[in-house]
């Protein structure tokens, strides 16, 4: 009897190059949004030490990026951390990495939806439109900003369905405009700002307290979050090494932009102005440097950044769920590939729908700034956990290098381990700070128990979903610990 080869599984279309990967990762990281909103929020925690906290947060993230790069070299997979952690540590933790990345990104999409709406309403105000159908437009209203943002989310989701290369081209155009505006205004602000430059801005020891340092670091880690989006399309790039190059290029670019933005904001704005304008920080910054209509350019850049990051959030999440669906840890709907577009079209649409639903639920927090702070803190903790587990997976997989080549061992094992320990310690300390900061639960962005409950709910739901995948779906992933890809048809066959 002649053995027939097992049927091939669903495959994504290879259509991307290095620049496409950079565009996707840079849009996902959304430097303009992080600078325009994140700097003000972080300044409310660490004061005038934004450059210090951005540099400090970059160090463990660089170790994490090295782990991603090395793992991607030996096993490119759309599931990345989900597959790598499942193989090297345990399928339970691997599934958790995949799950929290999905939940965190959907939460991120929900808050970015409101950010996009806020930027558009601010632009309307700059153009003289302050009322619409008798309603006073308020860029700080979660209800109004979410409603406008949902319209944009629907549009970019539909664009993501038609092909990842089309999306990458759109993001490239938006990024070019954003960075030209950002570099121009920040450069001008550094040269002309009224506040004297101080080296103390780069001194992490001058941050007011250990709690402020921990929270500031976690907020800054969140700003870097998204560089790994380059690795989620590693089955769609023509050369998998381009995914690694794109991730590193994006990360280094983000560091430069964050330092430039930090110094420029502190040269132009006082500490009170920085912290007090949070969600509208970039618009206020533009107003201080120029008159209309030039002052509106940073706000336009923020809007473009938010739009691009919405689309960039949908794309990697769909790929992560595609990889999990191949292993039957998620339902089959997520691995259906459109024959016309070569993308997980139905899954992409469902992610947009889920993000829309979460954005609507966030209306229980009445002010946009509260919604942003609550989401960023929650997502920051689970992102730190995901990064740390992936770095530990790299350390375990490449541990033999410590005996074979100590230099390679330091890069492949020691640095990822130190990065993982620092992120786990940071997340743990912040959880403890949240727990001890109050004695009651309240749905508010300044209630410690609420800030702690949100990431814990994300993690707990991951273990529940993993149990269902193992015993309900009987996924082969929990038997092998390996994730499937186009080069693993034998596991695909066993999962049918």
XYZ file of C-alpha atoms in Angstrom:
496
model
C 0.000 0.000 0.000
C 1.415 3.364 -1.011
C 1.404 5.987 1.699
C -0.243 9.210 0.629
C 1.126 12.435 2.007
C -0.972 14.075 4.680
C -3.132 16.942 3.532
C -1.548 20.325 3.734
C -2.973 22.821 6.151
C -4.134 26.359 5.547
C -1.293 28.549 4.308
C -0.800 32.302 4.307
C 0.386 34.042 1.147
C 4.055 35.077 1.123
C 3.988 38.639 -0.178
C 5.957 40.835 2.228
C 9.449 42.301 2.249
C 11.592 43.991 4.893
C 10.006 47.443 4.548
C 6.522 45.935 4.797
C 7.513 44.255 8.063
C 8.919 47.516 9.422
C 5.712 49.338 8.471
C 3.547 46.778 10.270
C 5.735 46.708 13.400
C 6.172 50.499 13.533
C 2.435 51.045 13.082
C 1.722 48.530 15.827
C 4.148 50.269 18.187
C 2.556 53.605 17.208
C 5.286 56.004 18.296
C 3.210 59.104 17.576
C 0.343 57.826 19.723
C 2.749 56.817 22.512
C 4.425 60.228 22.412
C 1.189 62.149 22.082
C -0.608 60.339 24.895
C 1.830 58.074 26.742
C 4.365 60.763 27.614
C 1.796 62.863 29.433
C 0.445 59.864 31.322
C 3.982 58.719 32.241
C 5.014 62.221 33.298
C 2.140 62.139 35.790
C 3.996 59.232 37.440
C 7.732 59.986 37.066
C 7.725 63.758 36.644
C 10.390 65.338 34.435
C 12.357 62.102 33.960
C 10.802 60.810 30.753
C 14.129 60.279 28.920
C 15.468 58.281 31.880
C 12.470 55.983 32.088
C 12.415 55.418 28.306
C 16.101 54.460 28.300
C 15.710 52.219 31.328
C 12.713 50.392 29.846
C 14.594 49.845 26.580
C 17.221 47.627 28.226
C 15.010 44.626 29.097
C 13.057 45.088 25.853
C 16.339 44.814 23.916
C 17.006 41.484 25.652
C 13.483 40.350 24.751
C 14.016 41.381 21.119
C 17.186 39.303 21.015
C 15.220 36.292 22.241
C 12.542 36.806 19.578
C 15.182 37.158 16.870
C 17.020 33.965 17.780
C 13.835 31.928 18.168
C 12.499 33.241 14.870
C 15.725 32.182 13.164
C 15.261 28.530 14.106
C 11.455 28.365 14.021
C 9.539 31.084 12.169
C 5.869 30.734 13.087
C 2.887 33.088 13.021
C 2.168 31.999 16.599
C 5.702 33.004 17.749
C 5.616 33.114 21.581
C 2.652 30.742 21.749
C 4.649 28.092 19.862
C 8.088 28.845 21.312
C 6.995 28.860 24.960
C 4.834 25.778 24.420
C 7.799 23.860 23.037
C 10.501 25.007 25.474
C 8.561 25.417 28.744
C 5.053 23.936 28.819
C 2.000 24.028 26.524
C -0.018 25.604 29.348
C 2.274 28.627 29.499
C 2.562 28.672 25.714
C -1.202 28.867 25.380
C -1.269 31.581 28.056
C 1.201 33.686 26.033
C -0.968 33.365 22.939
C -4.142 34.084 24.890
C -2.968 37.163 26.804
C -1.547 38.653 23.610
C -4.971 38.280 21.988
C -6.850 39.719 24.965
C -4.318 42.523 25.471
C -4.457 43.516 21.812
C -8.238 43.564 21.782
C -8.136 45.802 24.877
C -5.538 47.961 23.112
C -7.767 48.192 20.033
C -10.665 49.250 22.246
C -8.748 52.128 23.817
C -7.095 53.133 20.523
C -10.573 53.321 19.044
C -11.371 56.066 21.551
C -7.994 57.749 20.943
C -8.735 57.875 17.214
C -12.160 59.355 17.847
C -10.687 61.908 20.239
C -8.138 63.054 17.647
C -10.859 63.434 15.031
C -13.112 65.423 17.360
C -10.181 67.650 18.323
C -9.500 68.241 14.622
C -13.155 69.131 14.105
C -12.863 71.658 16.907
C -9.736 73.179 15.339
C -11.721 73.522 12.100
C -14.483 75.384 13.958
C -16.962 72.515 14.274
C -17.978 72.385 17.945
C -21.530 71.076 17.678
C -23.104 68.398 15.493
C -26.870 67.790 15.302
C -27.296 69.853 18.468
C -24.659 67.837 20.372
C -21.636 69.625 21.839
C -18.514 67.779 20.665
C -16.178 66.807 23.527
C -12.822 65.080 22.772
C -12.715 63.894 26.387
C -16.053 62.085 26.220
C -15.575 58.319 26.043
C -19.002 57.880 24.448
C -18.373 60.328 21.598
C -14.783 59.296 20.939
C -15.691 55.612 20.967
C -18.574 56.107 18.542
C -16.362 57.948 16.044
C -13.484 55.531 16.545
C -15.658 52.485 15.901
C -16.445 53.805 12.421
C -12.703 54.008 11.719
C -12.097 50.547 13.220
C -14.631 49.020 10.860
C -12.949 50.693 7.875
C -9.390 49.582 8.722
C -10.569 46.049 9.519
C -12.051 45.782 6.046
C -8.758 47.040 4.590
C -6.808 44.402 6.574
C -9.045 41.698 5.112
C -8.127 42.547 1.521
C -4.447 41.729 2.005
C -1.584 42.380 4.389
C 0.542 43.973 1.654
C -2.213 46.486 0.882
C -2.387 47.277 4.599
C 1.401 47.626 4.808
C 1.422 50.122 1.935
C -1.270 52.210 3.615
C 0.672 52.139 6.883
C 3.890 53.160 5.124
C 2.223 56.295 3.755
C 0.759 57.190 7.138
C 4.099 56.596 8.883
C 6.015 58.874 6.509
C 3.631 61.750 7.230
C 3.680 61.077 10.996
C 7.451 60.979 11.277
C 8.017 64.092 9.166
C 5.617 66.045 11.409
C 6.999 64.493 14.596
C 10.626 65.166 13.706
C 9.838 68.704 12.595
C 7.865 69.757 15.668
C 10.062 67.943 18.188
C 13.237 69.321 16.616
C 11.783 72.825 16.679
C 10.656 72.344 20.276
C 14.124 71.243 21.406
C 15.709 74.323 19.821
C 13.162 76.941 20.934
C 11.573 75.517 24.120
C 11.458 77.938 27.092
C 12.471 75.371 29.735
C 16.187 74.793 30.223
C 17.626 71.401 29.343
C 18.760 69.390 32.365
C 20.851 66.224 32.632
C 18.674 65.257 35.615
C 16.023 64.292 33.066
C 18.218 61.257 32.310
C 18.751 60.322 35.977
C 16.513 57.370 37.013
C 17.589 57.761 40.655
C 15.827 61.128 40.791
C 12.415 59.513 40.190
C 10.294 60.204 43.302
C 9.712 56.640 44.600
C 10.187 52.946 43.874
C 6.476 52.653 43.121
C 6.685 55.532 40.623
C 9.750 53.906 39.039
C 7.939 50.561 38.673
C 4.774 52.078 37.237
C 6.756 54.373 34.950
C 8.788 51.430 33.670
C 5.680 49.406 32.967
C 4.084 52.316 31.118
C 7.276 52.678 29.083
C 7.402 48.942 28.329
C 3.878 49.349 27.019
C 5.118 52.129 24.712
C 7.620 49.701 23.146
C 4.996 46.986 22.862
C 4.268 46.119 19.254
C 7.738 45.616 17.767
C 7.018 41.866 17.801
C 4.234 42.403 15.262
C 7.009 41.880 12.702
C 7.266 38.277 13.916
C 3.554 37.585 13.538
C 3.866 37.923 9.764
C 6.973 35.728 9.543
C 5.025 33.189 7.467
C 4.065 35.951 5.017
C 7.495 37.473 4.412
C 9.465 36.082 1.524
C 12.545 35.684 3.752
C 11.835 34.875 7.448
C 15.026 36.727 8.416
C 13.330 39.943 7.300
C 10.885 39.571 10.204
C 13.781 39.663 12.668
C 15.417 42.598 10.920
C 12.141 44.500 10.855
C 11.585 43.946 14.578
C 15.050 45.220 15.557
C 14.923 48.198 13.164
C 11.533 49.173 14.590
C 12.693 48.896 18.192
C 15.790 51.056 17.706
C 13.742 53.621 15.763
C 11.212 53.766 18.596
C 13.955 54.451 21.132
C 15.211 57.389 19.084
C 11.721 58.823 18.622
C 10.809 58.408 22.308
C 13.983 60.153 23.464
C 13.455 62.947 20.946
C 9.827 63.357 22.006
C 10.652 63.214 25.724
C 13.272 65.932 25.540
C 11.123 68.106 23.245
C 8.051 67.858 25.474
C 10.061 68.747 28.579
C 11.717 71.686 26.808
C 8.333 73.087 25.766
C 5.941 72.069 28.560
C 6.138 72.274 32.344
C 5.579 69.193 34.500
C 2.058 70.345 35.319
C 1.232 70.931 31.670
C 2.598 67.516 30.714
C 0.636 65.615 33.327
C -2.459 67.776 33.049
C -3.035 67.357 29.326
C -2.456 63.569 29.103
C -4.733 62.421 26.278
C -4.537 65.786 24.490
C -0.791 66.264 25.090
C 0.339 66.345 21.465
C -2.342 68.844 20.447
C -1.359 71.134 23.342
C 2.318 70.743 22.372
C 1.519 71.791 18.796
C -0.447 74.824 19.977
C 2.508 75.993 22.046
C 4.863 75.849 19.063
C 2.781 77.171 16.168
C -0.439 78.915 15.232
C -3.208 77.424 13.144
C -3.284 75.765 10.689
C 0.277 74.478 11.321
C -0.566 73.722 14.959
C -3.074 71.110 13.758
C -0.392 69.002 12.020
C 0.652 67.078 15.181
C -3.008 66.290 15.779
C -3.345 65.007 12.208
C -0.225 62.888 12.775
C -1.750 61.504 15.975
C -4.917 60.612 14.098
C -2.922 58.860 11.358
C -0.902 56.985 13.998
C -4.044 55.828 15.769
C -5.622 54.702 12.498
C -2.472 52.791 11.501
C -2.147 51.173 14.934
C -5.770 50.047 14.798
C -5.073 48.227 11.564
C -1.695 46.971 12.811
C -3.394 45.617 15.925
C -5.941 43.672 13.915
C -3.334 42.051 11.633
C -1.034 40.335 14.212
C -3.957 39.254 16.379
C -5.561 37.524 13.413
C -2.256 35.740 12.694
C -1.838 34.636 16.299
C -5.349 33.216 16.384
C -4.732 31.613 12.981
C -1.735 29.756 14.430
C -3.683 28.649 17.502
C -6.603 27.499 15.379
C -4.273 25.283 13.320
C -3.533 23.398 16.529
C -7.214 23.242 17.440
C -6.586 25.230 20.620
C -9.086 27.700 19.144
C -12.052 27.018 16.890
C -11.637 26.355 13.144
C -13.138 29.687 12.141
C -9.849 31.465 12.924
C -7.776 29.392 10.455
C -10.004 29.856 7.420
C -7.909 31.544 4.731
C -9.577 33.537 1.982
C -8.770 32.042 -1.426
C -9.052 35.511 -2.940
C -6.913 37.524 -0.527
C -4.706 34.870 1.105
C -5.547 36.232 4.579
C -7.530 34.900 7.567
C -10.399 37.106 6.426
C -13.208 35.831 8.637
C -11.005 35.830 11.728
C -9.934 39.396 10.973
C -13.558 40.520 10.785
C -14.357 38.758 14.064
C -11.446 40.475 15.826
C -12.755 43.837 14.671
C -16.174 42.903 16.019
C -14.719 41.828 19.381
C -12.734 45.058 19.711
C -15.882 47.033 18.916
C -17.780 45.204 21.653
C -15.015 45.820 24.217
C -14.855 49.495 23.247
C -18.588 49.767 23.881
C -18.222 48.055 27.282
C -15.512 50.561 28.247
C -18.198 53.230 28.374
C -18.661 52.367 32.058
C -15.518 54.480 32.606
C -16.845 57.975 31.861
C -13.697 59.865 30.968
C -11.209 59.040 28.223
C -8.169 59.618 30.437
C -9.452 57.094 32.995
C -10.061 54.538 30.292
C -6.544 54.986 28.916
C -4.844 54.643 32.304
C -6.844 51.562 33.305
C -6.178 49.794 30.008
C -2.497 50.699 29.805
C -1.796 49.429 33.317
C -3.663 46.180 32.683
C -2.066 45.563 29.307
C 1.380 46.547 30.583
C 1.349 43.782 33.205
C 0.262 41.014 30.819
C 2.653 42.213 28.098
C 5.497 42.047 30.630
C 4.434 38.479 31.478
C 4.269 37.459 27.813
C 7.666 38.971 27.039
C 9.244 37.356 30.095
C 7.959 33.868 29.272
C 9.161 34.147 25.673
C 12.612 35.239 26.850
C 12.759 32.300 29.282
C 11.769 29.966 26.442
C 14.776 31.224 24.461
C 17.071 30.757 27.452
C 15.889 27.164 27.925
C 16.078 26.256 24.229
C 19.601 27.646 23.744
C 21.069 26.796 27.151
C 23.627 24.439 25.575
C 25.385 27.499 24.141
C 26.642 28.327 27.627
C 28.959 25.291 27.314
C 29.690 25.584 23.589
C 30.329 29.320 23.155
C 30.147 31.598 26.174
C 29.736 34.746 24.075
C 26.731 33.312 22.266
C 25.533 31.933 25.604
C 25.503 35.394 27.152
C 23.436 36.791 24.286
C 21.099 33.805 23.941
C 20.664 32.782 27.583
C 21.951 35.293 30.146
C 20.547 38.524 28.687
C 17.059 37.101 27.966
C 16.977 35.606 31.475
C 17.916 38.908 33.104
C 15.332 40.701 30.971
C 12.665 38.174 31.972
C 13.503 38.449 35.671
C 13.386 42.246 35.561
C 9.983 42.264 33.829
C 8.519 39.635 36.164
C 9.847 41.517 39.175
C 8.488 44.767 37.810
C 5.043 43.312 37.187
C 4.976 41.618 40.591
C 5.975 44.790 42.420
C 3.334 46.809 40.617
C 0.668 44.198 41.415
C 1.614 44.432 45.091
C 1.498 48.240 44.937
C -1.985 48.097 43.452
C -3.131 45.625 46.096
C -1.881 47.686 49.047
C -3.026 51.048 47.654
C -6.686 50.672 48.690
C -9.073 48.576 50.777
C -12.067 48.422 48.406
C -12.928 47.691 44.768
C -14.215 50.470 42.536
C -14.456 50.684 38.728
C -12.030 53.571 38.461
C -8.634 54.082 36.856
C -7.139 55.174 40.200
C -8.453 52.209 42.203
C -5.632 49.735 42.835
C -7.845 46.673 43.157
C -9.513 47.433 39.830
C -6.130 47.925 38.162
C -5.005 44.583 39.624
C -8.213 42.709 38.865
C -8.102 43.514 35.153
C -4.791 41.744 34.299
C -5.580 38.911 36.724
C -8.863 38.332 34.897
C -6.965 38.208 31.591
C -4.545 35.595 32.978
C -7.211 33.512 34.729
C -9.345 33.405 31.598
C -6.295 32.080 29.741
C -6.020 29.037 31.991
C -9.753 28.384 31.656
C -9.497 28.573 27.861
C -6.409 26.321 27.939
C -8.291 23.690 29.955
C -11.095 23.715 27.381
C -8.568 23.423 24.532
C -6.869 20.452 26.190
C -9.851 18.442 27.401
C -12.726 19.866 25.382
C -11.133 20.303 21.961
C -8.485 17.622 22.652
C -5.891 19.734 20.888
C -2.688 17.890 19.873
C -0.764 21.001 20.963
C -1.058 19.871 24.579
C 0.328 16.459 23.685
C 3.313 17.665 21.690
C 3.882 21.214 22.882
C 4.644 22.105 19.273
C 2.749 24.549 17.126
C 1.986 23.761 13.527
C 3.117 25.611 10.456
C 3.281 24.983 6.755
C 6.351 22.768 7.248
C 4.720 20.497 9.848
C 2.031 18.581 7.910
C 2.308 15.549 10.167
C 0.957 17.513 13.130
C -1.694 19.080 10.963
C -2.781 15.610 9.952
C -3.094 14.466 13.565
C -5.181 17.513 14.385
C -7.885 16.657 11.872
